[in-house]
Amino acid sequence: MNPTKKTTQNNAPEESALLQSLDRENLPKHVAIIMDGNGRWAAQRHLPRIAGHRSGIQSVRKIITFAREIGIKVLTLYAFSNENWNRPAKEITQLMMLLERYLNKELRTMMKNGIRFRALGQIDRLQNSVSQLIRSVEEKTKNNTNMVLVLALSYGGRTEIMDAMKKVYQDLETEKLSIKDLDEQCFSEYLYTKDIPDPDLMIRTSGEIRVSNFLLWQVAYTELYFTKTLWPDFRERDFLLALRDYQGRERRFGLVSREKQD
Ligand code: FPP
């Protein structure tokens, strides 16, 4: 296989045509992305895995800029899962260094472009310098309103639900919360995502068809989109293909189709 050849839907229209046909009134408010395939991208080129992650950062930059330009309000990127802690120590260290460098470098761009930064996950598990940097970028960008960029770091959906349950239990015990008030809306307030809307669209790259413990509670009615494109190859056109697919769907939220109503 030629590694430089992109694995993508090649018969699809070009980027400009896709952009033109985009319905700006029907954009997903929140797009979440499982950025997968960095390691395979590197292996295809006989490069170390870190080269794939480094290249993946180019996609991160491009997709954030593009999402903001077209009017996506919340973009969540799955950058480091709880399960990723089991990777070799060297890869974890390299990923943390990339993250630190990325945040230090991008703060100016976030301020210039009105991007608010948020992190989701067990941030205190990250090394001190990284967690402090994250908190400081969150604080500095907190009044920006063009788009929210959410990085899921040291994140696991089941852990998030367990953490929420523990807090609910504490509040029940101390009578800050009454069991009769505990409904879905109330439980959502205990999740890491408490002030972030549920994703409308979730994209996963690299051909894997699963959600891998990402935003388990929040994806109840999310439209899922899978592409074979590896994350370091994922560009504006690939994002537009996902949006086109999303806009072609009818979201029923458990109700009856519009055509079938009588
Ligand atoms: C999945 O590819 C990707 C990750 C585990 C990390 C994602 C990280 C980046 C894109 C770079 C850092 C991001 C920021 C925002 C600074 P994989 O390694 O599982 O790929 P594989 O399945 O092909 O091995």
mmCIF file of C-alpha atoms and ligand atoms in Angstrom:
data_model
loop_
_atom_site.group_PDB
_atom_site.id
_atom_site.type_symbol
_atom_site.label_atom_id
_atom_site.label_comp_id
_atom_site.label_asym_id
_atom_site.label_seq_id
_atom_site.Cartn_x
_atom_site.Cartn_y
_atom_site.Cartn_z
ATOM 1 C CA MET A 1 0.000 0.000 0.000
ATOM 2 C CA ASN A 2 1.205 3.474 -0.768
ATOM 3 C CA PRO A 3 1.243 5.207 2.647
ATOM 4 C CA THR A 4 1.015 8.701 1.220
ATOM 5 C CA LYS A 5 -2.219 7.861 -0.577
ATOM 6 C CA LYS A 6 -5.130 9.014 1.575
ATOM 7 C CA THR A 7 -7.718 6.425 2.513
ATOM 8 C CA THR A 8 -10.826 8.503 1.926
ATOM 9 C CA GLN A 9 -14.068 8.446 -0.047
ATOM 10 C CA ASN A 10 -12.570 9.484 -3.374
ATOM 11 C CA ASN A 11 -15.751 9.812 -5.424
ATOM 12 C CA ALA A 12 -17.079 12.519 -3.139
ATOM 13 C CA PRO A 13 -17.222 16.164 -4.270
ATOM 14 C CA GLU A 14 -14.367 18.575 -3.811
ATOM 15 C CA GLU A 15 -14.034 20.762 -0.750
ATOM 16 C CA SER A 16 -15.360 23.927 -2.416
ATOM 17 C CA ALA A 17 -18.523 22.150 -3.628
ATOM 18 C CA LEU A 18 -19.065 20.617 -0.206
ATOM 19 C CA LEU A 19 -18.626 23.993 1.447
ATOM 20 C CA GLN A 20 -21.108 25.589 -0.931
ATOM 21 C CA SER A 21 -23.748 22.966 -0.290
ATOM 22 C CA LEU A 22 -23.355 23.162 3.490
ATOM 23 C CA ASP A 23 -26.605 24.186 5.193
ATOM 24 C CA ARG A 24 -25.459 26.823 7.686
ATOM 25 C CA GLU A 25 -28.830 26.704 9.436
ATOM 26 C CA ASN A 26 -28.484 23.012 10.216
ATOM 27 C CA LEU A 27 -24.980 22.760 11.609
ATOM 28 C CA PRO A 28 -24.331 20.526 14.584
ATOM 29 C CA LYS A 29 -23.803 22.774 17.575
ATOM 30 C CA HIS A 30 -21.387 20.338 19.199
ATOM 31 C CA VAL A 31 -19.051 18.003 17.294
ATOM 32 C CA ALA A 32 -16.988 15.434 19.199
ATOM 33 C CA ILE A 33 -14.078 13.630 17.526
ATOM 34 C CA ILE A 34 -12.264 10.414 18.398
ATOM 35 C CA MET A 35 -8.919 11.142 16.751
ATOM 36 C CA ASP A 36 -7.696 7.647 15.920
ATOM 37 C CA GLY A 37 -5.011 6.221 13.681
ATOM 38 C CA ASN A 38 -1.893 8.216 14.526
ATOM 39 C CA GLY A 39 0.082 5.053 15.257
ATOM 40 C CA ARG A 40 -0.977 3.340 12.022
ATOM 41 C CA TRP A 41 -0.193 6.482 10.020
ATOM 42 C CA ALA A 42 3.344 6.416 11.455
ATOM 43 C CA ALA A 43 3.759 2.647 10.984
ATOM 44 C CA GLN A 44 2.810 2.933 7.296
ATOM 45 C CA ARG A 45 5.747 5.310 6.926
ATOM 46 C CA HIS A 46 8.139 3.253 9.105
ATOM 47 C CA LEU A 47 8.220 6.135 11.565
ATOM 48 C CA PRO A 48 8.006 6.042 15.375
ATOM 49 C CA ARG A 49 4.497 6.429 16.831
ATOM 50 C CA ILE A 50 5.300 9.912 18.090
ATOM 51 C CA ALA A 51 5.644 11.062 14.471
ATOM 52 C CA GLY A 52 1.990 10.099 14.013
ATOM 53 C CA HIS A 53 0.955 12.112 17.074
ATOM 54 C CA ARG A 54 3.018 15.084 15.894
ATOM 55 C CA SER A 55 1.363 14.925 12.522
ATOM 56 C CA GLY A 56 -2.008 14.533 14.261
ATOM 57 C CA ILE A 57 -1.472 17.949 15.824
ATOM 58 C CA GLN A 58 -1.504 19.511 12.346
ATOM 59 C CA SER A 59 -4.969 18.023 11.870
ATOM 60 C CA VAL A 60 -5.992 19.329 15.292
ATOM 61 C CA ARG A 61 -4.948 22.865 14.322
ATOM 62 C CA LYS A 62 -6.627 22.777 10.932
ATOM 63 C CA ILE A 63 -9.893 21.291 12.169
ATOM 64 C CA ILE A 64 -10.175 23.736 15.091
ATOM 65 C CA THR A 65 -9.679 26.700 12.747
ATOM 66 C CA PHE A 66 -12.107 25.337 10.188
ATOM 67 C CA ALA A 67 -14.773 24.426 12.749
ATOM 68 C CA ARG A 68 -14.638 27.956 14.168
ATOM 69 C CA GLU A 69 -14.797 29.528 10.715
ATOM 70 C CA ILE A 70 -17.893 27.625 9.658
ATOM 71 C CA GLY A 71 -19.678 28.274 12.958
ATOM 72 C CA ILE A 72 -19.403 25.113 15.070
ATOM 73 C CA LYS A 73 -19.953 26.258 18.656
ATOM 74 C CA VAL A 74 -18.402 23.373 20.597
ATOM 75 C CA LEU A 75 -15.647 21.042 19.408
ATOM 76 C CA THR A 76 -14.535 18.195 21.661
ATOM 77 C CA LEU A 77 -11.402 16.199 20.899
ATOM 78 C CA TYR A 78 -10.558 12.904 22.609
ATOM 79 C CA ALA A 79 -6.854 13.448 23.186
ATOM 80 C CA PHE A 80 -5.991 10.999 25.988
ATOM 81 C CA SER A 81 -8.193 8.293 27.471
ATOM 82 C CA ASN A 82 -7.983 6.585 30.854
ATOM 83 C CA GLU A 83 -6.968 3.462 28.946
ATOM 84 C CA ASN A 84 -4.079 5.380 27.335
ATOM 85 C CA TRP A 85 -2.357 5.382 30.753
ATOM 86 C CA ASN A 86 -1.484 1.744 29.954
ATOM 87 C CA ARG A 87 0.672 2.759 26.977
ATOM 88 C CA PRO A 88 4.488 2.608 27.276
ATOM 89 C CA ALA A 89 5.804 5.334 29.624
ATOM 90 C CA LYS A 90 7.848 6.836 26.804
ATOM 91 C CA GLU A 91 4.790 7.395 24.605
ATOM 92 C CA ILE A 92 2.849 8.933 27.515
ATOM 93 C CA THR A 93 5.727 11.323 28.277
ATOM 94 C CA GLN A 94 5.959 12.311 24.616
ATOM 95 C CA LEU A 95 2.199 12.890 24.388
ATOM 96 C CA MET A 96 2.281 15.084 27.499
ATOM 97 C CA MET A 97 5.169 17.075 26.061
ATOM 98 C CA LEU A 98 3.235 17.582 22.828
ATOM 99 C CA LEU A 99 0.198 18.710 24.802
ATOM 100 C CA GLU A 100 2.233 21.172 26.878
ATOM 101 C CA ARG A 101 3.892 22.601 23.802
ATOM 102 C CA TYR A 102 0.562 22.803 22.008
ATOM 103 C CA LEU A 103 -1.176 24.693 24.814
ATOM 104 C CA ASN A 104 1.727 27.098 25.329
ATOM 105 C CA LYS A 105 1.846 27.840 21.625
ATOM 106 C CA GLU A 106 -1.881 28.034 20.927
ATOM 107 C CA LEU A 107 -2.964 30.292 23.801
ATOM 108 C CA ARG A 108 -2.340 33.410 21.700
ATOM 109 C CA THR A 109 -4.360 31.991 18.798
ATOM 110 C CA MET A 110 -7.199 31.053 21.137
ATOM 111 C CA MET A 111 -7.288 34.602 22.506
ATOM 112 C CA LYS A 112 -7.122 36.099 19.016
ATOM 113 C CA ASN A 113 -9.917 33.872 17.701
ATOM 114 C CA GLY A 114 -12.199 34.006 20.731
ATOM 115 C CA ILE A 115 -11.818 30.336 21.611
ATOM 116 C CA ARG A 116 -12.645 29.201 25.112
ATOM 117 C CA PHE A 117 -10.609 26.200 26.251
ATOM 118 C CA ARG A 118 -11.985 23.485 28.537
ATOM 119 C CA ALA A 119 -10.578 20.166 29.694
ATOM 120 C CA LEU A 120 -12.666 17.117 30.597
ATOM 121 C CA GLY A 121 -11.415 14.205 32.640
ATOM 122 C CA GLN A 122 -9.325 13.414 35.702
ATOM 123 C CA ILE A 123 -6.988 16.336 35.117
ATOM 124 C CA ASP A 124 -5.358 15.924 38.536
ATOM 125 C CA ARG A 125 -3.901 12.594 37.372
ATOM 126 C CA LEU A 126 -1.758 14.455 34.836
ATOM 127 C CA GLN A 127 1.667 15.654 35.919
ATOM 128 C CA ASN A 128 1.566 18.897 37.896
ATOM 129 C CA SER A 129 3.028 21.176 35.254
ATOM 130 C CA VAL A 130 0.461 19.944 32.701
ATOM 131 C CA SER A 131 -2.571 20.199 34.988
ATOM 132 C CA GLN A 132 -1.531 23.694 36.103
ATOM 133 C CA LEU A 133 -1.075 24.774 32.492
ATOM 134 C CA ILE A 134 -4.525 23.405 31.632
ATOM 135 C CA ARG A 135 -6.166 25.286 34.516
ATOM 136 C CA SER A 136 -4.381 28.473 33.550
ATOM 137 C CA VAL A 137 -5.425 28.256 29.864
ATOM 138 C CA GLU A 138 -9.009 27.551 30.998
ATOM 139 C CA GLU A 139 -8.906 30.631 33.218
ATOM 140 C CA LYS A 140 -7.330 32.930 30.608
ATOM 141 C CA THR A 141 -9.786 31.958 27.886
ATOM 142 C CA LYS A 142 -12.932 31.791 30.029
ATOM 143 C CA ASN A 143 -14.536 34.940 28.587
ATOM 144 C CA ASN A 144 -14.041 33.961 24.923
ATOM 145 C CA THR A 145 -17.307 33.295 23.142
ATOM 146 C CA ASN A 146 -16.758 32.276 19.492
ATOM 147 C CA MET A 147 -16.237 28.574 20.101
ATOM 148 C CA VAL A 148 -15.533 26.221 22.985
ATOM 149 C CA LEU A 149 -12.639 23.832 22.424
ATOM 150 C CA VAL A 150 -12.879 20.876 24.777
ATOM 151 C CA LEU A 151 -10.000 18.437 25.182
ATOM 152 C CA ALA A 152 -10.860 15.128 26.828
ATOM 153 C CA LEU A 153 -7.723 14.209 28.772
ATOM 154 C CA SER A 154 -7.305 11.319 31.158
ATOM 155 C CA TYR A 155 -10.952 10.784 30.329
ATOM 156 C CA GLY A 156 -13.166 7.716 30.556
ATOM 157 C CA GLY A 157 -16.942 7.709 30.172
ATOM 158 C CA ARG A 158 -17.579 5.064 32.822
ATOM 159 C CA THR A 159 -15.271 6.827 35.288
ATOM 160 C CA GLU A 160 -17.129 10.067 34.610
ATOM 161 C CA ILE A 161 -20.443 8.367 35.441
ATOM 162 C CA MET A 162 -18.961 6.732 38.557
ATOM 163 C CA ASP A 163 -17.505 10.070 39.702
ATOM 164 C CA ALA A 164 -20.930 11.660 39.196
ATOM 165 C CA MET A 165 -22.628 8.870 41.155
ATOM 166 C CA LYS A 166 -20.279 9.357 44.090
ATOM 167 C CA LYS A 167 -21.052 13.078 44.171
ATOM 168 C CA VAL A 168 -24.785 12.378 43.941
ATOM 169 C CA TYR A 169 -24.482 9.953 46.854
ATOM 170 C CA GLN A 170 -22.615 12.532 48.960
ATOM 171 C CA ASP A 171 -25.245 15.173 48.213
ATOM 172 C CA LEU A 172 -28.024 12.742 49.126
ATOM 173 C CA GLU A 173 -26.270 11.913 52.396
ATOM 174 C CA THR A 174 -25.784 15.553 53.331
ATOM 175 C CA GLU A 175 -29.336 16.318 52.145
ATOM 176 C CA LYS A 176 -28.129 18.861 49.594
ATOM 177 C CA LEU A 177 -30.115 16.762 47.143
ATOM 178 C CA SER A 178 -33.406 14.979 47.597
ATOM 179 C CA ILE A 179 -34.036 11.666 45.770
ATOM 180 C CA LYS A 180 -37.291 13.023 44.322
ATOM 181 C CA ASP A 181 -35.304 15.709 42.460
ATOM 182 C CA LEU A 182 -32.885 13.209 40.915
ATOM 183 C CA ASP A 183 -33.778 12.913 37.232
ATOM 184 C CA GLU A 184 -31.722 12.802 34.003
ATOM 185 C CA GLN A 185 -31.341 16.580 33.887
ATOM 186 C CA CYS A 186 -30.208 16.714 37.494
ATOM 187 C CA PHE A 187 -27.752 13.808 37.035
ATOM 188 C CA SER A 188 -26.225 15.557 33.988
ATOM 189 C CA GLU A 189 -25.283 18.410 36.308
ATOM 190 C CA TYR A 190 -22.919 16.043 38.126
ATOM 191 C CA LEU A 191 -20.996 15.062 34.988
ATOM 192 C CA TYR A 192 -17.729 16.711 33.842
ATOM 193 C CA THR A 193 -19.762 18.139 30.939
ATOM 194 C CA LYS A 194 -22.330 19.861 33.157
ATOM 195 C CA ASP A 195 -22.436 23.122 31.204
ATOM 196 C CA ILE A 196 -21.660 21.661 27.774
ATOM 197 C CA PRO A 197 -24.498 20.504 25.481
ATOM 198 C CA ASP A 198 -24.552 16.859 24.356
ATOM 199 C CA PRO A 199 -22.740 16.272 21.048
ATOM 200 C CA ASP A 200 -24.941 16.360 17.946
ATOM 201 C CA LEU A 201 -22.327 14.577 15.866
ATOM 202 C CA MET A 202 -19.503 12.232 16.848
ATOM 203 C CA ILE A 203 -16.798 11.425 14.309
ATOM 204 C CA ARG A 204 -14.293 8.600 14.622
ATOM 205 C CA THR A 205 -11.380 8.310 12.243
ATOM 206 C CA SER A 206 -9.289 5.286 11.173
ATOM 207 C CA GLY A 207 -12.059 2.799 10.381
ATOM 208 C CA GLU A 208 -12.737 1.567 13.915
ATOM 209 C CA ILE A 209 -16.488 1.329 14.556
ATOM 210 C CA ARG A 210 -16.861 1.875 18.305
ATOM 211 C CA VAL A 211 -17.170 4.660 20.862
ATOM 212 C CA SER A 212 -14.356 3.480 23.178
ATOM 213 C CA ASN A 213 -15.704 4.805 26.456
ATOM 214 C CA PHE A 214 -16.137 8.345 25.090
ATOM 215 C CA LEU A 215 -18.981 10.522 26.413
ATOM 216 C CA LEU A 216 -21.130 7.459 27.138
ATOM 217 C CA TRP A 217 -23.986 9.304 28.835
ATOM 218 C CA GLN A 218 -23.895 12.226 26.417
ATOM 219 C CA VAL A 219 -24.078 10.268 23.109
ATOM 220 C CA ALA A 220 -27.563 8.870 23.775
ATOM 221 C CA TYR A 221 -28.966 10.714 20.710
ATOM 222 C CA THR A 222 -25.752 11.709 18.958
ATOM 223 C CA GLU A 223 -25.349 10.969 15.239
ATOM 224 C CA LEU A 224 -22.288 8.755 14.732
ATOM 225 C CA TYR A 225 -19.996 9.031 11.718
ATOM 226 C CA PHE A 226 -17.095 6.722 10.952
ATOM 227 C CA THR A 227 -14.427 7.310 8.327
ATOM 228 C CA LYS A 228 -11.463 5.203 7.263
ATOM 229 C CA THR A 229 -9.267 8.293 7.026
ATOM 230 C CA LEU A 230 -6.473 8.212 9.605
ATOM 231 C CA TRP A 231 -6.427 11.221 11.936
ATOM 232 C CA PRO A 232 -3.167 12.749 10.586
ATOM 233 C CA ASP A 233 -4.779 12.747 7.117
ATOM 234 C CA PHE A 234 -8.097 14.214 8.312
ATOM 235 C CA ARG A 235 -8.626 17.624 6.733
ATOM 236 C CA GLU A 236 -11.363 20.188 6.030
ATOM 237 C CA ARG A 237 -12.812 18.084 3.205
ATOM 238 C CA ASP A 238 -13.158 15.055 5.474
ATOM 239 C CA PHE A 239 -14.884 17.218 8.070
ATOM 240 C CA LEU A 240 -17.272 18.541 5.411
ATOM 241 C CA LEU A 241 -18.075 14.977 4.323
ATOM 242 C CA ALA A 242 -19.055 14.188 7.910
ATOM 243 C CA LEU A 243 -21.213 17.334 8.067
ATOM 244 C CA ARG A 244 -22.885 16.490 4.751
ATOM 245 C CA ASP A 245 -23.693 13.033 6.080
ATOM 246 C CA TYR A 246 -25.072 14.544 9.287
ATOM 247 C CA GLN A 247 -27.229 17.023 7.379
ATOM 248 C CA GLY A 248 -28.712 14.201 5.321
ATOM 249 C CA ARG A 249 -30.071 12.483 8.412
ATOM 250 C CA GLU A 250 -33.372 12.967 10.126
ATOM 251 C CA ARG A 251 -32.932 13.263 13.887
ATOM 252 C CA ARG A 252 -36.028 11.837 15.496
ATOM 253 C CA PHE A 253 -34.998 11.558 19.163
ATOM 254 C CA GLY A 254 -37.308 8.556 19.504
ATOM 255 C CA LEU A 255 -40.250 10.319 17.841
ATOM 256 C CA VAL A 256 -42.042 9.413 14.594
ATOM 257 C CA SER A 257 -40.540 10.449 11.250
ATOM 258 C CA ARG A 258 -41.886 13.766 9.858
ATOM 259 C CA GLU A 259 -43.214 11.957 6.736
ATOM 260 C CA LYS A 260 -45.068 9.342 8.766
ATOM 261 C CA GLN A 261 -47.043 11.832 10.867
ATOM 262 C CA ASP A 262 -50.728 12.000 9.985
HETATM 263 C C1 FPP B 1 -5.043 7.767 18.708
HETATM 264 O O1 FPP B 1 -4.122 7.230 17.818
HETATM 265 C C2 FPP B 1 -4.603 9.027 19.216
HETATM 266 C C3 FPP B 1 -4.253 9.292 20.507
HETATM 267 C C4 FPP B 1 -4.253 8.271 21.562
HETATM 268 C C5 FPP B 1 -3.821 10.593 20.941
HETATM 269 C C6 FPP B 1 -4.337 11.752 20.157
HETATM 270 C C7 FPP B 1 -3.331 12.781 20.254
HETATM 271 C C8 FPP B 1 -3.038 13.708 19.306
HETATM 272 C C9 FPP B 1 -3.776 13.895 18.073
HETATM 273 C C10 FPP B 1 -1.902 14.597 19.523
HETATM 274 C C11 FPP B 1 -1.987 15.396 20.777
HETATM 275 C C12 FPP B 1 -3.183 16.233 20.799
HETATM 276 C C13 FPP B 1 -3.238 17.473 21.266
HETATM 277 C C14 FPP B 1 -4.532 18.176 21.268
HETATM 278 C C15 FPP B 1 -2.059 18.199 21.738
HETATM 279 P P1 FPP B 1 -3.441 5.855 18.168
HETATM 280 O O2 FPP B 1 -2.103 6.148 18.751
HETATM 281 O O3 FPP B 1 -4.325 5.033 19.028
HETATM 282 O O4 FPP B 1 -3.336 5.242 16.742
HETATM 283 P P2 FPP B 1 -3.375 3.696 16.333
HETATM 284 O O5 FPP B 1 -4.711 3.179 16.774
HETATM 285 O O6 FPP B 1 -3.232 3.736 14.855
HETATM 286 O O7 FPP B 1 -2.222 3.041 17.025
#
